[in-house]
PDB file of C-alpha atoms in Angstrom:
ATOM      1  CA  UNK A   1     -98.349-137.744 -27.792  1.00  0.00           C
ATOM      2  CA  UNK A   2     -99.041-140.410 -30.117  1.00  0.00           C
ATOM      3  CA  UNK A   3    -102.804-140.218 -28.788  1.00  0.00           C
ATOM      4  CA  UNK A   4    -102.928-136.687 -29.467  1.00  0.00           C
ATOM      5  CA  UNK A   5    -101.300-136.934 -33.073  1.00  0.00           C
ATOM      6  CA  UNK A   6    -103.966-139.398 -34.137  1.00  0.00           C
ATOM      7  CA  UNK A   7    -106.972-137.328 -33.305  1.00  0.00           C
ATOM      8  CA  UNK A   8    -105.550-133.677 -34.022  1.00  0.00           C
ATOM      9  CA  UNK A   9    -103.980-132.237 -37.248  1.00  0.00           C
ATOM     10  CA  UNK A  10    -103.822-128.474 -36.395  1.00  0.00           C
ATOM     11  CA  UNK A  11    -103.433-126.550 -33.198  1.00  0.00           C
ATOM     12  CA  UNK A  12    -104.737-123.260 -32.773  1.00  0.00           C
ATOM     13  CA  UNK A  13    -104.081-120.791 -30.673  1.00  0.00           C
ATOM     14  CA  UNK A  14    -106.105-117.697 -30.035  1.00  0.00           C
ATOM     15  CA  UNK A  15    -104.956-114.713 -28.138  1.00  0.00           C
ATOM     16  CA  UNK A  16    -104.225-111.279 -27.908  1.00  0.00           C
ATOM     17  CA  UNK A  17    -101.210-109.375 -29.082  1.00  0.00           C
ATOM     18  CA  UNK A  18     -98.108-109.251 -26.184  1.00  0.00           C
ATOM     19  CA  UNK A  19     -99.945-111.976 -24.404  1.00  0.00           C
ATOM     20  CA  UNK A  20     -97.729-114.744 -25.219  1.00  0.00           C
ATOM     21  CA  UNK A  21     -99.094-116.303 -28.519  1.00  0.00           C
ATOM     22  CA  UNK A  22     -95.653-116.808 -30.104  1.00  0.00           C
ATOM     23  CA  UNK A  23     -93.899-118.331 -27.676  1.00  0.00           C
ATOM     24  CA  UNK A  24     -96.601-120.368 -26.694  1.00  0.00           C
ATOM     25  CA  UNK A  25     -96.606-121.043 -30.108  1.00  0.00           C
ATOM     26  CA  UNK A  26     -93.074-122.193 -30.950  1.00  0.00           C
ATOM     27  CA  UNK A  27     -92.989-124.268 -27.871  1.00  0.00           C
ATOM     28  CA  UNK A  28     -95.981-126.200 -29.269  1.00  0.00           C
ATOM     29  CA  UNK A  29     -94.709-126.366 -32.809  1.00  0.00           C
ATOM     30  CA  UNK A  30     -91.249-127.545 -30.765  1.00  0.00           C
ATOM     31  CA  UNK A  31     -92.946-130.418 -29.035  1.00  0.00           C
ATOM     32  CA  UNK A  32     -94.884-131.711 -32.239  1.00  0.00           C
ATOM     33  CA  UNK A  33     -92.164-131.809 -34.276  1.00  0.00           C
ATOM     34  CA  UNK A  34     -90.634-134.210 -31.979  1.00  0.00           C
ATOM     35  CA  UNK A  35     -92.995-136.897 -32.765  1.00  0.00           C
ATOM     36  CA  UNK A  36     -94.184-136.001 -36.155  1.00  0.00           C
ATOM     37  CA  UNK A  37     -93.480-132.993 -39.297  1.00  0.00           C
ATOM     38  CA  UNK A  38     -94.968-129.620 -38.016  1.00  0.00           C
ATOM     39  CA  UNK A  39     -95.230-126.006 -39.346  1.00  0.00           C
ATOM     40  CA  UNK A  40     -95.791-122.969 -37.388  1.00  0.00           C
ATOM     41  CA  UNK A  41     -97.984-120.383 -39.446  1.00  0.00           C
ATOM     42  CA  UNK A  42     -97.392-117.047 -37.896  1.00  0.00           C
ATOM     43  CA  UNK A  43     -99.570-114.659 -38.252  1.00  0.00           C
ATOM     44  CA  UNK A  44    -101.038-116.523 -40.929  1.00  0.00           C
ATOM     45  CA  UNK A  45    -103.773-113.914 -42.001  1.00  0.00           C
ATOM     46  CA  UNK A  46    -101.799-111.285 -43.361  1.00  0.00           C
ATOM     47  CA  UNK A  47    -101.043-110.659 -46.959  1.00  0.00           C
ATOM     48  CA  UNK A  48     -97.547-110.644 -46.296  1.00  0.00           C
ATOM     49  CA  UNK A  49     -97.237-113.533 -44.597  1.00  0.00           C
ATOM     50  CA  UNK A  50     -97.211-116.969 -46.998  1.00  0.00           C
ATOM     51  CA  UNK A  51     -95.702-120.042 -47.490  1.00  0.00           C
ATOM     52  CA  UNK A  52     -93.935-122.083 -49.695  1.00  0.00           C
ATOM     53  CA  UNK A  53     -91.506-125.715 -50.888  1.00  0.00           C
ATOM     54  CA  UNK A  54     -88.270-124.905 -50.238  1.00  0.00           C
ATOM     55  CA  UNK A  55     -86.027-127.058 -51.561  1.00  0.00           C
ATOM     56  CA  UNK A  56     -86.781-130.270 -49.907  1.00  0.00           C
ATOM     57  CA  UNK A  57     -90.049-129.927 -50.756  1.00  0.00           C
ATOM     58  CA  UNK A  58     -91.273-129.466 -47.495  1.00  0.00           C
ATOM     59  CA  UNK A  59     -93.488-126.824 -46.318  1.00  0.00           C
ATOM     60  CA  UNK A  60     -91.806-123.006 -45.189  1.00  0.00           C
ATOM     61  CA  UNK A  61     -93.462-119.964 -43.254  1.00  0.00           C
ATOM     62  CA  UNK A  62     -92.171-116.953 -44.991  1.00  0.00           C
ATOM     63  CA  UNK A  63     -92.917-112.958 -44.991  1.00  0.00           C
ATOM     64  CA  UNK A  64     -92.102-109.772 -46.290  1.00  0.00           C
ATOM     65  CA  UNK A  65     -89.758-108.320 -43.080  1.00  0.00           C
ATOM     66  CA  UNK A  66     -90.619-105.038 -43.433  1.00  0.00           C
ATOM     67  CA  UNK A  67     -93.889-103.337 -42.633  1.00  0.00           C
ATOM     68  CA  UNK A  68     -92.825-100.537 -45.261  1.00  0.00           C
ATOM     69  CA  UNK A  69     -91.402-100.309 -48.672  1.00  0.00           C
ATOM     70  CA  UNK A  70     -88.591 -97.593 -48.911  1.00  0.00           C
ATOM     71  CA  UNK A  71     -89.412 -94.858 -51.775  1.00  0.00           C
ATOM     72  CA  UNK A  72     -87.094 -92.006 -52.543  1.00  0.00           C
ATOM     73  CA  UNK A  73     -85.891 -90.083 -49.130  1.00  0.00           C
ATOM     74  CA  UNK A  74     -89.269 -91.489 -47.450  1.00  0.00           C
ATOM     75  CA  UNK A  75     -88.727 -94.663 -46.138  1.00  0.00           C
ATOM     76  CA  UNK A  76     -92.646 -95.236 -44.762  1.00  0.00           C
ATOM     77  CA  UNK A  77     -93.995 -94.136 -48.104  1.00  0.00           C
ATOM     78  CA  UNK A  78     -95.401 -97.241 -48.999  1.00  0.00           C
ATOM     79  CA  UNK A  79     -97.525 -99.258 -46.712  1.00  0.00           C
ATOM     80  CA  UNK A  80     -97.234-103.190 -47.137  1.00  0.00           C
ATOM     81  CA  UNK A  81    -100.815-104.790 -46.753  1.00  0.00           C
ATOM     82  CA  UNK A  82    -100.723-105.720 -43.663  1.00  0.00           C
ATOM     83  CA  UNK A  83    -103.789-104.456 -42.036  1.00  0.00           C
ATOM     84  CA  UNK A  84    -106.620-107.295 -41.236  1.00  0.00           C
ATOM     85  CA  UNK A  85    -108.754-108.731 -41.379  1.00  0.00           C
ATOM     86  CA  UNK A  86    -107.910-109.910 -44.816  1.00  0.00           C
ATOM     87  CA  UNK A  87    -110.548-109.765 -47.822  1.00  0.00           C
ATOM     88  CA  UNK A  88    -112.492-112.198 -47.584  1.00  0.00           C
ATOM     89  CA  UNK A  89    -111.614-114.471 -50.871  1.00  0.00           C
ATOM     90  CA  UNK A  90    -107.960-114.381 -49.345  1.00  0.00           C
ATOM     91  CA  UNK A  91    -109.194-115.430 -46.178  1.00  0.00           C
ATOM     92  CA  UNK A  92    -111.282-118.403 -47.947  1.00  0.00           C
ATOM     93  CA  UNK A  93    -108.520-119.499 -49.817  1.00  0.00           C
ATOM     94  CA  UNK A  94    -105.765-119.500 -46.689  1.00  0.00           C
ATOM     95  CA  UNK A  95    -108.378-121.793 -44.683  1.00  0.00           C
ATOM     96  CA  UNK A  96    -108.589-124.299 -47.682  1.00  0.00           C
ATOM     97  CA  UNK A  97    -105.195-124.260 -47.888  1.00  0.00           C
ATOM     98  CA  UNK A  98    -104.866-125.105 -44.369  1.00  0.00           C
ATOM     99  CA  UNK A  99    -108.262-127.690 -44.603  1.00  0.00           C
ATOM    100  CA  UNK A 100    -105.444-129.377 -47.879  1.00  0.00           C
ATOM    101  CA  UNK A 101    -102.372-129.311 -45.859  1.00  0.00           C
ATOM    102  CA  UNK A 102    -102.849-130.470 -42.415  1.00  0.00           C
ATOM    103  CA  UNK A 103    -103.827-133.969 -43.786  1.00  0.00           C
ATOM    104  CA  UNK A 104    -100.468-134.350 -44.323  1.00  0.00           C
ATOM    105  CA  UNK A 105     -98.445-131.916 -42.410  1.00  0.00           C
ATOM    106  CA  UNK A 106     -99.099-131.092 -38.615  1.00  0.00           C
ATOM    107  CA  UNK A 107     -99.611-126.903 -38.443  1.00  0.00           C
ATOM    108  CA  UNK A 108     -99.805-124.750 -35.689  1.00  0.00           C
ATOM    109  CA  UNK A 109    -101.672-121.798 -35.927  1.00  0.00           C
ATOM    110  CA  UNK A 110    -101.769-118.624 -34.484  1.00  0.00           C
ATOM    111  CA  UNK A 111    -104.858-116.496 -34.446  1.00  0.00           C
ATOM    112  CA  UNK A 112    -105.120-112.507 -33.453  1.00  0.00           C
ATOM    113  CA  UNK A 113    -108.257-111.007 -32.412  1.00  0.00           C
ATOM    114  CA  UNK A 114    -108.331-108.825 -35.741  1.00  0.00           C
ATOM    115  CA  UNK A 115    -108.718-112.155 -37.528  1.00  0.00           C
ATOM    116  CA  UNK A 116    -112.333-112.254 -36.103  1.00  0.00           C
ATOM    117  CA  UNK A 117    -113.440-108.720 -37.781  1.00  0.00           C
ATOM    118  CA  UNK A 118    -116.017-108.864 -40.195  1.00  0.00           C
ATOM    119  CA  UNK A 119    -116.606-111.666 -42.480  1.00  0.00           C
ATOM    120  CA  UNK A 120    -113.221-113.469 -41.901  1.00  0.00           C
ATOM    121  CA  UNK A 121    -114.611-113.971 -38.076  1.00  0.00           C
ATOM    122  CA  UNK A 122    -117.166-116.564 -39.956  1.00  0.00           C
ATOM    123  CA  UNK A 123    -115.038-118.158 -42.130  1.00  0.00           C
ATOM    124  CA  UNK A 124    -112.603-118.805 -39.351  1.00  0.00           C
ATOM    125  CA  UNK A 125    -115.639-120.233 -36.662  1.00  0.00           C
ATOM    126  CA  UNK A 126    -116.409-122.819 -39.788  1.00  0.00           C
ATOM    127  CA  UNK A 127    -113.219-123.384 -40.902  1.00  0.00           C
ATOM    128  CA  UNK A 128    -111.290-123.939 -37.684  1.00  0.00           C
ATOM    129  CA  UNK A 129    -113.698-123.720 -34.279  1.00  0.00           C
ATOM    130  CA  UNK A 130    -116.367-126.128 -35.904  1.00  0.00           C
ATOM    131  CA  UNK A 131    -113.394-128.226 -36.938  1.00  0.00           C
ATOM    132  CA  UNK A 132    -112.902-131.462 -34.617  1.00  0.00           C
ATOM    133  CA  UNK A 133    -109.246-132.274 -36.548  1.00  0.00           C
ATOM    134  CA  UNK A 134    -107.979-128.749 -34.321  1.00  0.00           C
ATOM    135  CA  UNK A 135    -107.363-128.718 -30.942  1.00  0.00           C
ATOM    136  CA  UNK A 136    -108.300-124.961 -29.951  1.00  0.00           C
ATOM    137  CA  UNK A 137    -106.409-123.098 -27.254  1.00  0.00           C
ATOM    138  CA  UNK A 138    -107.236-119.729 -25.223  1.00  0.00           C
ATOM    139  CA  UNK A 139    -104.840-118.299 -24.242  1.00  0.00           C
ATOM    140  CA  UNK A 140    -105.627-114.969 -21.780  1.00  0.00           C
ATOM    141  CA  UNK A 141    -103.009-112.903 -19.856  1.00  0.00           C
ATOM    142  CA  UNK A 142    -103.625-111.148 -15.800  1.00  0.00           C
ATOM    143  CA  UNK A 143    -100.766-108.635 -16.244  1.00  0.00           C
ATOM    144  CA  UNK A 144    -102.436-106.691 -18.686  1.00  0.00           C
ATOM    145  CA  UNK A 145    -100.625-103.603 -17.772  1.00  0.00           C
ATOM    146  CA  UNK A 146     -97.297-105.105 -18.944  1.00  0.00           C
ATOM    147  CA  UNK A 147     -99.181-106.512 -22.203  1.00  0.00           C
ATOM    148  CA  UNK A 148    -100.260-103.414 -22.570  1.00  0.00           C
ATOM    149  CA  UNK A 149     -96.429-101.826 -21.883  1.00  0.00           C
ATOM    150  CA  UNK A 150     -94.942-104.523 -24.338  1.00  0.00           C
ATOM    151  CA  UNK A 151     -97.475-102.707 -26.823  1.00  0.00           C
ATOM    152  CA  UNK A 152     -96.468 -99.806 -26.888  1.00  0.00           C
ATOM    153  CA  UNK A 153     -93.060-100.209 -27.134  1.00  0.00           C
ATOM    154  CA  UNK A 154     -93.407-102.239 -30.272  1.00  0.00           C
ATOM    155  CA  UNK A 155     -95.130 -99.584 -31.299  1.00  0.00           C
ATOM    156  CA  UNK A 156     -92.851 -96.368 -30.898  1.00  0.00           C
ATOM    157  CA  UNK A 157     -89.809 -98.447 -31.530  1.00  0.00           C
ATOM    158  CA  UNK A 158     -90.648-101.069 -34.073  1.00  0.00           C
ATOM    159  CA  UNK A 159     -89.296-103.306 -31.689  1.00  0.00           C
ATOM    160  CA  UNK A 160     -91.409-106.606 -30.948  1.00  0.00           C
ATOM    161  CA  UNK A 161     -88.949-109.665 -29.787  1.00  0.00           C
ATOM    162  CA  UNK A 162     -85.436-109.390 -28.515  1.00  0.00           C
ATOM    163  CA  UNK A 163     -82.808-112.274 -28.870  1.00  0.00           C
ATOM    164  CA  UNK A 164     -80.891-112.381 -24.995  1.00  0.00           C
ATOM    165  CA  UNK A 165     -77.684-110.527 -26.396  1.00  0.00           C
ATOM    166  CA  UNK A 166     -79.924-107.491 -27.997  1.00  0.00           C
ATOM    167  CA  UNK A 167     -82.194-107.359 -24.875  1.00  0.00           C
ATOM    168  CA  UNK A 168     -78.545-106.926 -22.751  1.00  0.00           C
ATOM    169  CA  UNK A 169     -77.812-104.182 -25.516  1.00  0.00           C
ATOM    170  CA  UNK A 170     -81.481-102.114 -24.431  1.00  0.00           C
ATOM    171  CA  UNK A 171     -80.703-102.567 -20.653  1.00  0.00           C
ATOM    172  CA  UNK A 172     -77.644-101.047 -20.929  1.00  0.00           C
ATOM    173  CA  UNK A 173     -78.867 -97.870 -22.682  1.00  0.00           C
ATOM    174  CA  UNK A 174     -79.722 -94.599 -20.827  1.00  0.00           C
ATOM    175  CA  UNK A 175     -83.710 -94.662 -20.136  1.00  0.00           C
ATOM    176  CA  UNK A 176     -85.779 -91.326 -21.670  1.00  0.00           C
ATOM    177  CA  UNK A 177     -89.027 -90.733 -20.909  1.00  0.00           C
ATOM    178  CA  UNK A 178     -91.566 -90.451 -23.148  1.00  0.00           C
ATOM    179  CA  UNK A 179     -95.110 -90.234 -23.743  1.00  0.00           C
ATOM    180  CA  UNK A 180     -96.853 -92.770 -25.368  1.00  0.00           C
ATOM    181  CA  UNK A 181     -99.339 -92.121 -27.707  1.00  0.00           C
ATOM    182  CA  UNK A 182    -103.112 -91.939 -26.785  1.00  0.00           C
ATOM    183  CA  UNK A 183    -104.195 -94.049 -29.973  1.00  0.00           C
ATOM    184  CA  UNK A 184    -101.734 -96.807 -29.374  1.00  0.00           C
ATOM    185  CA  UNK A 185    -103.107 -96.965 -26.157  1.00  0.00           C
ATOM    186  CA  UNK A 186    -106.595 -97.550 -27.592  1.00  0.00           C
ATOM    187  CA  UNK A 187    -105.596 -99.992 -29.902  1.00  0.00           C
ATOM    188  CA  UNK A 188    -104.641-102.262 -27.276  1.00  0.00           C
ATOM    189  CA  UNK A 189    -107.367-101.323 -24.958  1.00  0.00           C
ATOM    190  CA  UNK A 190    -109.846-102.405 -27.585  1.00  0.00           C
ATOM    191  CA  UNK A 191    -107.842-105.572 -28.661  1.00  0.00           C
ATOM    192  CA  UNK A 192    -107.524-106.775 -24.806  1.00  0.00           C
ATOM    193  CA  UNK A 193    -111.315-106.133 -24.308  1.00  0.00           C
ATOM    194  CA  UNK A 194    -112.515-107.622 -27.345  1.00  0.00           C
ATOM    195  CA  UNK A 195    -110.043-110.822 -26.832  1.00  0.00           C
ATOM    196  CA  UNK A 196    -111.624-111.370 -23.135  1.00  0.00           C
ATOM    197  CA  UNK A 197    -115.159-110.719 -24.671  1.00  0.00           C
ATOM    198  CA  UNK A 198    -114.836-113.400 -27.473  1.00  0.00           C
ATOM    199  CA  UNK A 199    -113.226-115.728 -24.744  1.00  0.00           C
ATOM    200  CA  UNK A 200    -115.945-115.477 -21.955  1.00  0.00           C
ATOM    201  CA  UNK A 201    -118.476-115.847 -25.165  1.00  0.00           C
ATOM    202  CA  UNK A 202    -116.367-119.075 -26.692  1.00  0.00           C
ATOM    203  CA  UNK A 203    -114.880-120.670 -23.990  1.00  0.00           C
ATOM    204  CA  UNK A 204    -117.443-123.551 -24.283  1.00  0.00           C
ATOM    205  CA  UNK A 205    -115.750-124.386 -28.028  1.00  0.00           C
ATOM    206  CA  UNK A 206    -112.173-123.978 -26.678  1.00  0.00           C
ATOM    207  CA  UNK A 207    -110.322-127.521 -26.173  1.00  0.00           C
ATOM    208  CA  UNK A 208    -108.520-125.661 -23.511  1.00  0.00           C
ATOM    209  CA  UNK A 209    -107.925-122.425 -21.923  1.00  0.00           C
ATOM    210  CA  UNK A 210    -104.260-121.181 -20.221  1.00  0.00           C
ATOM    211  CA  UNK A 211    -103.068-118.391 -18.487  1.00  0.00           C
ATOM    212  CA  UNK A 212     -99.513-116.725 -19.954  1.00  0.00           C
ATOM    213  CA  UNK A 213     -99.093-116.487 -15.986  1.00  0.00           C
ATOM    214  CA  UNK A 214     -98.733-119.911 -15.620  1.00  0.00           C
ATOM    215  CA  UNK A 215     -97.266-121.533 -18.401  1.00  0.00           C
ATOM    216  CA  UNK A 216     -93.583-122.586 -17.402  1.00  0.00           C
ATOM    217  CA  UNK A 217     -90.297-122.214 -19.426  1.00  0.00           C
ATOM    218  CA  UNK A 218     -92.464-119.552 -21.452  1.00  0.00           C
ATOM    219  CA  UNK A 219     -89.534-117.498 -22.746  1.00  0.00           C
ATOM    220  CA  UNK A 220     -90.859-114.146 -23.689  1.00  0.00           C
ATOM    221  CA  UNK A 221     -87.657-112.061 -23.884  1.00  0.00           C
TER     222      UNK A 221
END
């Protein structure tokens, strides 16, 4: 650990969405803050995710919790800006802000393959694959199906990650069918391809690369 703390400021992790990247995440950002002060930056490159002191003075992940604004008797009338990639001058300013803070601070960062669209893609190979201070993770999935399952039910429901007590709640309910939409299914088909593409293509720059499958105590409710 204390090896590892020395040579590495940052970790980053880059995967796909429902393969894991959270928990993976927080069990990281669990272990590091063990040994030294760490912050987990969660979807990072958003708009309406950001940080700030609380308090203490110390850094704190925070976001805007809903993905719409309520107006009149429409309550998805108003779209929070969450779609990436990010402008470009936001993204510029986020990876200086990271470059600033992680001389001081130990981060852990999570990275989406939307982040790698357009411009921001460079920025981010500069900023944080060129970077020796970040130790840069893979991290693929072989159950794509249930990835893909997990997906859609995020989708339909708004429903992402379950605590143990509100998982018990779903089981209990009555299942109804339904049929899932064909675009939501594309979505993730193109994400998973493009995420396997970019990792056959970068796996040479990658400090390491892990399968979801075999990670243990991964809890993914």
């Amino acid at each position: 650990a204390s090896e590892f703390i020395e040579r590495y400021d940052c970790v980053a992790i880059c995967g796909c969405y429902r393969y894991g990247s959270t928990a993976l995440s927080l069990k990281i950002t669990k272990w590091l803050q063990s040994h030294a002060s760490a912050t987990w930056l969660n979807e990072f490159f958003t708009c309406h995710h950001y940080v700030r002191d609380d308090h203490a003075g110390d850094i704190a992940a925070g976001y805007l919790p809903d993905d719409y604004l309520a107006y009149g008797d429409d309550d998805h009338a108003i779209s929070l800006l969450t779609a990436r990639p990010i402008p470009d001058h936001i993204m510029r300013l986020k990876l200086d802000w990271i470059q600033d803070t992680m001389r001081s601070t130990k981060l852990v960062l999570k990275i989406d393959p939307d982040d790698w669209r357009g411009a921001t893609g460079e920025l981010l190979q500069r900023s944080i694959i060129d970077n020796p201070r970040i130790y840069k993770i893979g991290l693929n999935r072989q159950d794509v199906g249930n990835a893909l399952i997990s997906f859609l039910i995020g989708m339909h429901f708004a429903a992402w990650n379950f605590s143990e007590a509100e998982l018990r709640t779903e089981h209990e309910r009555s299942i109804t069918p339904i049929v899932p939409r064909g675009d939501f299914i594309q979505d993730m088909w193109n994400h998973m391809l493009m995420h396997n593409n970019w990792l056959w293509y970068m796996h040479g720059k990658l400090d390491h690369l892990v399968w979801y499958d075999e990670i243990s105590d991964l809890r993914i409710p």
